[in-house]
Short mmCIF file of C-alpha atoms and ligand atoms in Angstrom, two decimals:
data_model
loop_
_atom_site.label_atom_id
_atom_site.label_comp_id
_atom_site.label_asym_id
_atom_site.label_seq_id
_atom_site.Cartn_x
_atom_site.Cartn_y
_atom_site.Cartn_z
CA UNK A 1 -0.68 -0.48 0.28
CA UNK A 2 1.77 3.02 -1.13
CA UNK A 3 -1.33 5.44 0.52
CA UNK A 4 -0.33 8.67 2.49
CA UNK A 5 -2.22 7.68 5.81
CA UNK A 6 -2.75 11.44 7.03
CA UNK A 7 -5.62 10.69 9.21
CA UNK A 8 -7.51 8.07 11.45
CA UNK A 9 -10.79 7.80 8.80
CA UNK A 10 -8.70 5.67 6.56
CA UNK A 11 -9.13 3.11 9.31
CA UNK A 12 -12.37 2.70 9.47
CA UNK A 13 -13.72 -0.49 7.60
CA UNK A 14 -10.31 -1.19 6.80
CA UNK A 15 -12.08 -4.81 5.75
CA UNK A 16 -8.50 -6.28 3.55
CA UNK A 17 -6.03 -6.37 6.23
CA UNK A 18 -6.08 -8.80 9.53
CA UNK A 19 -5.45 -7.17 12.95
CA UNK A 20 -1.82 -6.68 13.12
CA UNK A 21 -1.19 -5.83 9.01
CA UNK A 22 -3.75 -3.00 10.59
CA UNK A 23 -2.04 -1.62 13.21
CA UNK A 24 0.82 -1.77 10.67
CA UNK A 25 -0.79 0.69 8.50
CA UNK A 26 -1.53 2.78 11.51
CA UNK A 27 1.97 2.98 12.89
CA UNK A 28 2.57 4.20 9.17
CA UNK A 29 0.18 7.21 10.40
CA UNK A 30 1.42 7.97 13.36
CA UNK A 31 5.76 7.58 11.73
CA UNK A 32 4.20 9.31 9.06
CA UNK A 33 3.64 12.41 12.31
CA UNK A 34 6.11 11.64 13.17
CA UNK A 35 8.20 12.92 9.57
CA UNK A 36 6.75 16.61 10.18
CA UNK A 37 6.58 16.13 14.19
CA UNK A 38 3.52 16.24 15.02
CA UNK A 39 1.88 13.62 16.13
CA UNK A 40 -0.33 15.40 19.21
CA UNK A 41 -1.19 12.53 20.71
CA UNK A 42 2.35 10.74 22.49
CA UNK A 43 2.86 14.00 24.54
CA UNK A 44 3.28 13.24 28.17
CA UNK A 45 2.89 16.27 30.71
CA UNK A 46 5.24 16.57 34.20
CA UNK A 47 3.03 18.79 36.25
CA UNK A 48 -0.67 19.22 37.25
CA UNK A 49 -2.99 19.19 34.38
CA UNK A 50 -4.46 23.77 34.00
CA UNK A 51 -3.06 25.94 32.87
CA UNK A 52 0.47 26.43 33.02
CA UNK A 53 2.53 22.94 32.30
CA UNK A 54 5.54 20.69 31.71
CA UNK A 55 5.99 19.12 28.36
CA UNK A 56 8.47 17.10 27.00
CA UNK A 57 9.22 16.82 23.63
CA UNK A 58 8.96 13.83 21.85
CA UNK A 59 10.72 14.71 19.47
CA UNK A 60 13.76 14.64 22.00
CA UNK A 61 14.35 19.36 22.34
CA UNK A 62 13.25 18.49 26.13
CA UNK A 63 10.67 20.13 28.46
CA UNK A 64 8.48 22.39 27.04
CA UNK A 65 7.31 25.16 29.48
CA UNK A 66 4.09 25.84 28.73
CA UNK A 67 0.57 28.44 28.93
CA UNK A 68 -1.17 25.17 28.24
CA UNK A 69 -4.63 24.78 26.91
CA UNK A 70 -5.28 20.84 26.34
CA UNK A 71 -7.52 20.41 29.51
CA UNK A 72 -11.06 20.63 30.91
CA UNK A 73 -10.28 21.61 34.10
CA UNK A 74 -11.53 25.14 33.55
CA UNK A 75 -11.29 26.40 36.94
CA UNK A 76 -8.38 24.74 38.24
CA UNK A 77 -10.18 22.54 40.60
CA UNK A 78 -7.87 19.94 41.14
CA UNK A 79 -5.04 22.31 42.69
CA UNK A 80 -7.21 24.03 44.93
CA UNK A 81 -5.61 22.87 48.37
CA UNK A 82 -9.00 22.54 49.43
CA UNK A 83 -9.56 19.97 47.95
CA UNK A 84 -5.94 18.09 47.46
CA UNK A 85 -7.67 18.86 51.51
CA UNK A 86 -10.23 16.95 51.36
CA UNK A 87 -9.23 14.35 48.30
CA UNK A 88 -6.33 13.35 51.48
CA UNK A 89 -8.03 12.90 54.56
CA UNK A 90 -10.82 11.13 52.44
CA UNK A 91 -7.63 8.71 51.48
CA UNK A 92 -7.04 8.99 55.49
CA UNK A 93 -9.92 7.86 56.46
CA UNK A 94 -11.43 5.01 53.98
CA UNK A 95 -7.95 4.54 52.02
CA UNK A 96 -8.32 4.18 47.99
CA UNK A 97 -10.40 2.63 46.44
CA UNK A 98 -13.08 0.74 47.08
CA UNK A 99 -12.39 -2.21 45.27
CA UNK A 100 -16.50 -3.41 44.94
CA UNK A 101 -19.81 -2.09 42.66
CA UNK A 102 -21.86 0.49 44.95
CA UNK A 103 -25.22 -1.68 45.10
CA UNK A 104 -22.89 -4.91 46.51
CA UNK A 105 -20.61 -2.96 49.28
CA UNK A 106 -18.64 -0.22 47.59
CA UNK A 107 -20.49 2.33 48.93
CA UNK A 108 -19.45 5.12 51.28
CA UNK A 109 -21.10 7.17 53.17
CA UNK A 110 -18.88 9.45 51.48
CA UNK A 111 -20.75 9.44 48.16
CA UNK A 112 -23.96 9.06 49.43
CA UNK A 113 -22.69 12.62 49.78
CA UNK A 114 -21.25 13.68 47.09
CA UNK A 115 -24.28 11.56 44.91
CA UNK A 116 -27.09 14.94 46.98
CA UNK A 117 -25.09 17.39 46.24
CA UNK A 118 -25.04 16.10 42.69
CA UNK A 119 -28.30 16.06 43.00
CA UNK A 120 -29.30 19.62 44.57
CA UNK A 121 -26.28 21.71 42.36
CA UNK A 122 -29.15 20.37 38.37
CA UNK A 123 -32.22 21.28 41.11
CA UNK A 124 -32.92 17.06 40.50
CA UNK A 125 -34.31 15.03 43.38
CA UNK A 126 -31.35 11.84 42.98
CA UNK A 127 -28.29 11.35 41.72
CA UNK A 128 -26.10 8.73 41.45
CA UNK A 129 -22.27 8.77 40.13
CA UNK A 130 -20.19 6.45 38.11
CA UNK A 131 -16.52 5.60 37.59
CA UNK A 132 -16.14 8.64 33.68
CA UNK A 133 -18.87 10.73 32.15
CA UNK A 134 -18.51 7.97 29.13
CA UNK A 135 -20.19 5.73 31.11
CA UNK A 136 -22.45 7.69 32.89
CA UNK A 137 -24.21 8.10 29.77
CA UNK A 138 -23.69 4.87 28.52
CA UNK A 139 -25.51 3.14 32.18
CA UNK A 140 -27.99 5.82 31.59
CA UNK A 141 -29.50 4.61 28.31
CA UNK A 142 -29.35 0.84 27.91
CA UNK A 143 -31.44 0.24 31.26
CA UNK A 144 -34.27 2.32 29.65
CA UNK A 145 -34.17 2.01 25.82
CA UNK A 146 -34.38 -1.18 23.78
CA UNK A 147 -36.24 -1.95 20.57
CA UNK A 148 -39.69 -0.25 20.82
CA UNK A 149 -37.75 3.09 21.63
CA UNK A 150 -36.06 5.23 19.59
CA UNK A 151 -34.01 8.17 20.70
CA UNK A 152 -33.79 11.33 18.81
CA UNK A 153 -30.42 13.32 18.72
CA UNK A 154 -28.64 16.17 18.41
CA UNK A 155 -25.85 15.52 15.69
CA UNK A 156 -23.46 17.00 17.38
CA UNK A 157 -24.02 15.10 20.61
CA UNK A 158 -20.53 12.75 22.90
CA UNK A 159 -19.71 10.11 21.26
CA UNK A 160 -20.83 8.79 24.43
CA UNK A 161 -23.77 9.22 23.75
CA UNK A 162 -24.45 7.30 20.50
CA UNK A 163 -22.35 4.26 22.16
CA UNK A 164 -25.03 3.86 24.01
CA UNK A 165 -27.77 3.29 22.06
CA UNK A 166 -26.95 0.22 20.34
CA UNK A 167 -29.97 -1.79 21.82
CA UNK A 168 -32.64 0.92 20.47
CA UNK A 169 -34.36 2.57 17.54
CA UNK A 170 -31.72 6.13 17.18
CA UNK A 171 -32.54 9.29 14.45
CA UNK A 172 -30.11 12.49 14.39
CA UNK A 173 -31.12 15.81 14.02
CA UNK A 174 -29.01 18.07 12.17
CA UNK A 175 -27.84 21.15 14.78
CA UNK A 176 -29.65 22.51 16.89
CA UNK A 177 -32.57 22.33 14.05
CA UNK A 178 -35.57 22.25 16.46
CA UNK A 179 -37.52 22.70 12.97
CA UNK A 180 -37.06 19.57 12.11
CA UNK A 181 -36.90 17.77 15.10
CA UNK A 182 -40.53 18.98 15.65
CA UNK A 183 -41.11 17.13 12.86
CA UNK A 184 -39.26 13.95 13.21
CA UNK A 185 -41.56 14.15 17.00
CA UNK A 186 -44.74 13.94 14.88
CA UNK A 187 -43.36 11.63 12.79
CA UNK A 188 -42.73 8.67 15.74
CA UNK A 189 -45.34 9.75 17.86
CA UNK A 190 -47.40 6.87 18.37
CA UNK A 191 -45.32 4.82 17.16
CA UNK A 192 -42.48 3.95 19.55
CA UNK A 193 -43.02 2.69 23.54
CA UNK A 194 -40.72 5.57 24.83
CA UNK A 195 -38.92 8.78 22.93
CA UNK A 196 -36.12 10.04 24.19
CA UNK A 197 -34.56 13.57 23.05
CA UNK A 198 -31.05 14.15 23.46
CA UNK A 199 -28.58 16.63 23.69
CA UNK A 200 -24.91 17.92 25.03
CA UNK A 201 -25.85 21.62 27.04
CA UNK A 202 -23.13 22.57 25.73
CA UNK A 203 -21.13 21.24 22.63
CA UNK A 204 -17.97 19.36 23.63
CA UNK A 205 -16.29 21.06 20.42
CA UNK A 206 -17.68 23.60 18.74
CA UNK A 207 -18.48 25.54 22.23
CA UNK A 208 -21.87 26.27 21.70
CA UNK A 209 -25.82 25.50 23.20
CA UNK A 210 -28.36 23.56 23.05
CA UNK A 211 -31.29 26.19 22.33
CA UNK A 212 -32.42 24.04 25.11
CA UNK A 213 -35.71 25.99 25.66
CA UNK A 214 -37.15 25.43 22.37
CA UNK A 215 -35.95 22.55 22.04
CA UNK A 216 -37.80 20.96 25.45
CA UNK A 217 -40.82 22.98 24.82
CA UNK A 218 -41.17 20.53 21.03
CA UNK A 219 -39.83 17.72 23.60
CA UNK A 220 -42.40 17.89 25.96
CA UNK A 221 -45.33 19.22 22.92
CA UNK A 222 -45.30 15.80 21.98
CA UNK A 223 -44.85 13.90 25.39
CA UNK A 224 -40.97 12.61 25.02
CA UNK A 225 -38.30 12.26 27.43
CA UNK A 226 -35.96 14.89 28.06
CA UNK A 227 -32.07 13.66 28.54
CA UNK A 228 -29.31 16.38 28.85
CA UNK A 229 -25.86 15.61 28.73
CA UNK A 230 -23.91 18.75 30.78
CA UNK A 231 -20.54 18.17 30.93
CA UNK A 232 -18.89 21.32 29.68
CA UNK A 233 -21.81 22.82 31.44
CA UNK A 234 -20.58 22.42 35.29
CA UNK A 235 -19.37 24.97 36.16
CA UNK A 236 -19.67 27.69 33.52
CA UNK A 237 -23.18 27.71 32.99
CA UNK A 238 -25.65 28.77 35.58
CA UNK A 239 -25.80 29.89 38.79
CA UNK A 240 -23.26 29.44 40.93
CA UNK A 241 -21.99 26.83 37.68
CA UNK A 242 -24.90 23.85 38.69
CA UNK A 243 -24.97 23.73 34.26
CA UNK A 244 -26.71 25.13 31.19
CA UNK A 245 -30.26 23.77 31.52
CA UNK A 246 -29.99 26.01 35.48
CA UNK A 247 -29.20 28.72 32.57
CA UNK A 248 -32.76 28.50 30.65
CA UNK A 249 -34.34 27.50 33.72
CA UNK A 250 -35.66 24.12 32.42
CA UNK A 251 -33.85 21.92 35.20
CA UNK A 252 -37.89 20.47 36.14
CA UNK A 253 -38.79 19.92 32.92
CA UNK A 254 -36.12 17.55 32.22
CA UNK A 255 -35.99 13.68 32.69
CA UNK A 256 -32.14 13.38 33.11
CA UNK A 257 -28.90 14.72 33.26
CA UNK A 258 -25.85 13.63 32.82
CA UNK A 259 -22.59 14.91 33.48
CA UNK A 260 -19.10 14.51 34.38
CA UNK A 261 -16.45 15.05 37.58
CA UNK A 262 -13.73 14.91 35.13
CA UNK A 263 -13.71 18.78 33.53
CA UNK A 264 -15.10 21.66 36.37
CA UNK A 265 -14.69 19.96 38.92
CA UNK A 266 -11.51 18.31 37.88
CA UNK A 267 -10.99 15.17 39.39
CA UNK A 268 -12.96 11.22 37.33
CA UNK A 269 -15.87 10.27 37.64
CA UNK A 270 -20.04 10.94 36.13
CA UNK A 271 -23.19 10.96 37.76
CA UNK A 272 -26.75 10.75 36.45
CA UNK A 273 -29.04 12.62 38.67
CA UNK A 274 -33.34 13.39 38.10
CA UNK A 275 -36.42 11.77 39.27
CA UNK A 276 -35.63 9.98 42.45
CA UNK A 277 -37.68 6.29 41.39
CA UNK A 278 -35.81 6.69 37.64
CA UNK A 279 -32.11 7.37 39.48
CA UNK A 280 -33.07 4.42 41.60
CA UNK A 281 -34.15 2.25 38.54
CA UNK A 282 -31.39 2.89 36.89
CA UNK A 283 -28.95 2.45 40.32
CA UNK A 284 -29.85 -1.54 39.60
CA UNK A 285 -30.07 -2.18 36.01
CA UNK A 286 -27.58 -0.29 34.80
CA UNK A 287 -24.61 -2.76 33.65
CA UNK A 288 -21.65 0.20 33.93
CA UNK A 289 -23.18 0.89 37.94
CA UNK A 290 -23.39 -3.11 38.92
CA UNK A 291 -20.39 -4.39 37.02
CA UNK A 292 -17.84 -2.24 37.72
CA UNK A 293 -16.71 -0.09 41.36
CA UNK A 294 -17.26 3.07 42.87
CA UNK A 295 -15.49 6.15 42.57
CA UNK A 296 -12.29 6.28 44.88
CA UNK A 297 -13.92 8.13 48.13
CA UNK A 298 -10.22 10.84 47.68
CA UNK A 299 -12.35 11.18 44.04
CA UNK A 300 -15.76 11.68 45.82
CA UNK A 301 -14.81 13.53 48.57
CA UNK A 302 -12.91 15.95 46.36
CA UNK A 303 -15.77 16.89 43.50
CA UNK A 304 -18.32 17.28 46.88
CA UNK A 305 -16.37 19.84 47.89
CA UNK A 306 -15.66 21.52 44.55
CA UNK A 307 -19.10 21.37 45.01
CA UNK A 308 -19.57 23.49 47.53
CA UNK A 309 -16.26 26.59 45.87
CA UNK A 310 -18.61 26.49 43.20
CA UNK A 311 -21.11 28.65 45.45
CA UNK A 312 -18.41 29.86 48.22
CA UNK A 313 -15.70 30.92 45.67
CA UNK A 314 -17.92 32.61 42.78
CA UNK A 315 -14.47 35.05 42.02
CA UNK A 316 -13.62 31.98 40.31
CA UNK A 317 -16.20 30.92 37.90
CA UNK A 318 -16.66 35.31 37.00
CA UNK A 319 -12.72 34.80 35.84
CA UNK A 320 -13.13 32.07 33.63
CA UNK A 321 -15.83 34.42 31.34
CA UNK A 322 -13.25 37.08 31.80
CA UNK A 323 -10.90 35.48 30.57
CA UNK A 324 -13.41 33.24 27.83
CA UNK A 325 -14.78 37.15 26.97
CA UNK A 326 -11.31 38.79 26.69
CA UNK A 327 -10.65 36.05 24.46
CA UNK A 328 -13.06 35.05 22.05
CA UNK A 329 -12.73 39.52 21.63
CA UNK A 330 -9.36 39.10 20.42
CA UNK A 331 -8.94 35.92 18.29
CA UNK A 332 -12.49 37.18 16.13
CA UNK A 333 -9.80 40.38 15.75
CA UNK A 334 -6.99 38.78 15.02
CA UNK A 335 -9.08 37.36 12.29
CA UNK A 336 -9.32 34.13 13.71
CA UNK A 337 -13.31 31.72 12.54
CA UNK A 338 -13.97 30.59 16.25
CA UNK A 339 -17.71 29.20 15.17
CA UNK A 340 -20.34 29.99 17.67
CA UNK A 341 -18.71 29.67 20.73
CA UNK A 342 -20.40 30.26 24.09
CA UNK A 343 -18.74 29.25 26.68
CA UNK A 344 -14.54 28.35 27.60
CA UNK A 345 -14.29 26.09 24.66
CA UNK A 346 -12.96 27.78 21.73
CA UNK A 347 -12.45 26.22 18.64
CA UNK A 348 -10.35 27.88 16.19
CA UNK A 349 -10.73 26.72 13.20
CA UNK A 350 -8.33 25.14 10.56
CA UNK A 351 -9.66 22.01 8.08
CA UNK A 352 -7.14 20.00 6.71
CA UNK A 353 -5.50 17.52 10.06
CA UNK A 354 -2.15 17.92 9.56
CA UNK A 355 -2.58 21.77 8.92
CA UNK A 356 -3.84 21.99 12.47
CA UNK A 357 -1.46 19.55 14.31
CA UNK A 358 1.32 21.13 12.49
CA UNK A 359 0.14 24.57 13.77
CA UNK A 360 -0.01 22.91 17.28
CA UNK A 361 3.56 21.84 16.33
CA UNK A 362 4.77 25.62 15.72
CA UNK A 363 2.64 26.50 18.90
CA UNK A 364 4.45 23.98 21.08
CA UNK A 365 7.91 25.49 20.08
CA UNK A 366 6.88 28.79 20.98
CA UNK A 367 5.52 27.28 25.17
CA UNK A 368 2.16 27.26 23.57
CA UNK A 369 0.24 23.71 25.12
CA UNK A 370 -3.04 23.09 22.80
CA UNK A 371 -4.40 19.93 20.65
CA UNK A 372 -5.71 19.91 17.62
CA UNK A 373 -9.79 18.42 17.27
CA UNK A 374 -9.56 15.82 14.41
CA UNK A 375 -11.51 12.88 12.79
CA UNK A 376 -13.33 10.86 14.59
CA UNK A 377 -14.04 13.90 17.42
CA UNK A 378 -15.06 16.37 14.14
CA UNK A 379 -15.94 15.89 10.74
CA UNK A 380 -13.50 15.09 8.35
CA UNK A 381 -11.15 17.89 7.44
CA UNK A 382 -13.70 20.08 9.75
CA UNK A 383 -9.83 20.41 11.81
CA UNK A 384 -9.58 22.31 14.56
CA UNK A 385 -7.52 24.21 17.42
CA UNK A 386 -8.85 23.27 20.87
CA UNK A 387 -8.83 25.95 22.93
CA UNK A 388 -10.32 25.18 26.39
CA UNK A 389 -9.75 28.58 28.88
CA UNK A 390 -8.96 28.21 32.11
CA UNK A 391 -9.82 30.53 34.79
CA UNK A 392 -5.74 29.90 35.64
CA UNK A 393 -5.32 31.82 32.64
CA UNK A 394 -4.38 36.06 32.30
CA UNK A 395 -5.04 38.31 30.40
CA UNK A 396 -0.70 38.28 29.63
CA UNK A 397 -1.62 34.78 28.04
CA UNK A 398 -5.10 35.12 25.85
CA UNK A 399 -2.33 38.34 24.33
CA UNK A 400 0.63 35.84 24.05
CA UNK A 401 -1.64 33.32 22.61
CA UNK A 402 -2.82 35.33 19.58
CA UNK A 403 0.06 36.87 18.77
CA UNK A 404 2.05 33.61 18.40
CA UNK A 405 -1.02 31.74 16.40
CA UNK A 406 -1.01 35.32 13.88
CA UNK A 407 3.07 34.75 13.93
CA UNK A 408 2.27 30.83 12.76
CA UNK A 409 -0.77 32.49 10.34
CA UNK A 410 1.81 34.70 8.46
CA UNK A 411 3.75 32.60 7.60
CA UNK A 412 2.13 29.20 6.74
CA UNK A 413 -0.80 31.98 5.91
CA UNK A 414 -3.50 29.06 7.08
CA UNK A 415 -6.81 31.26 7.24
CA UNK A 416 -6.80 31.77 3.80
CA UNK A 417 -5.23 28.39 2.65
CA UNK A 418 -4.77 24.94 4.28
CA UNK A 419 -1.43 24.44 3.50
CA UNK A 420 -0.98 20.29 3.04
CA UNK A 421 -3.07 18.67 0.15
CA UNK A 422 -3.93 15.29 1.00
C1 PLP B 1 -20.38 16.20 25.90
C2 PLP B 1 -19.41 15.37 26.43
N1 PLP B 1 -19.87 14.28 27.60
C3 PLP B 1 -19.59 12.76 27.92
C4 PLP B 1 -17.84 12.99 28.49
C5 PLP B 1 -17.08 11.05 29.07
O1 PLP B 1 -17.17 12.52 29.71
P1 PLP B 1 -15.97 11.39 30.87
O2 PLP B 1 -13.97 12.04 30.58
O3 PLP B 1 -15.66 11.71 32.10
O4 PLP B 1 -16.29 10.52 30.83
C6 PLP B 1 -17.31 13.83 27.33
C7 PLP B 1 -15.89 14.23 27.36
O5 PLP B 1 -15.03 14.13 26.57
C8 PLP B 1 -18.19 15.13 26.96
O6 PLP B 1 -16.85 15.53 26.15
#
């Protein structure tokens, strides 16, 4: 095979190869990226994930001290002194892990405290934690939906939602296209036992928001249940960071909110929140919960502390928004395309995959660590730099970023054209 591999799309449906041959072809793709010093995926960091990070250069130039935009740790909660203290205290009190699943003995009082705080934050009766946001999304859908049901899904929902829909019927509607959603609801009304409408609060690659008020109204009008994945809304949107449903005032109309402890909350784990009986049913029938160990007590204690900090220290969320608004303004003034973002997730649109990787590399050499978002996270050749802004950044960091990117653009002219053709 003499084809050039510049993106992961080439590996979908590679039916003429056995597993080792496919892996060899994939290695060729990595080698090609290495040929451009442009593989962004194997970078190792040696400091906490945050606005300043030390990054080991995979191409031998030592350690870069960077200003980083790679994590979804929007508020720097992973290193907040009170959060670290809560985690350490919990380790001392409960040890490092539970080694069993929540319903067969792995449920500590600290898990209960966290679930209560999550439920309250989202204005819901009850919550259930999972080992990740990914498993929460799979874990909420699989016990509820089967062959008699249908999920109507915004095309941009996270991969984990799609992965929870393998055993049911699904129909995808265009991003935020409420008119088409209504047509589908009319078409499916009465034909399925349950109709679910599934959206994100904040979209993870575009940074824009769901039209939640309209989507909710139309879903309720036709008797559909609503599930909102608010992974990127918590700590960012709504009163005291309580999320996108709170921001739009629709918490009471939503059936289930799912989320993660790994982004604004800065730890690891996921959850669902909703009606008490429904959550309890899911607690006993969701395979990712009943067959997987509970989150470590240190994580539960840290996450619970973060939720307190959202209301106790509002200036942190305020700073996040100051930085976000400042960065969006500066990037637009500099002529970059950032789509419809309304959140700290800022997609700087590039186009070709390899171009985005080369720009990320050039930025790294200037002390800026940023990830290109490429297929399958986004459509093929809709690559972008995914700039995640945090409360820990300074205006100087953002000015430096805009200047560095403009300097690279002056050389590569990527805002006008893509520099490498496939
Ligand atoms: C919208 C959305 N939902 C769910 C997840 C999964 O979260 P976790 O990292 O906790 O598995 C992500 C993570 O990228 C996400 O962006």
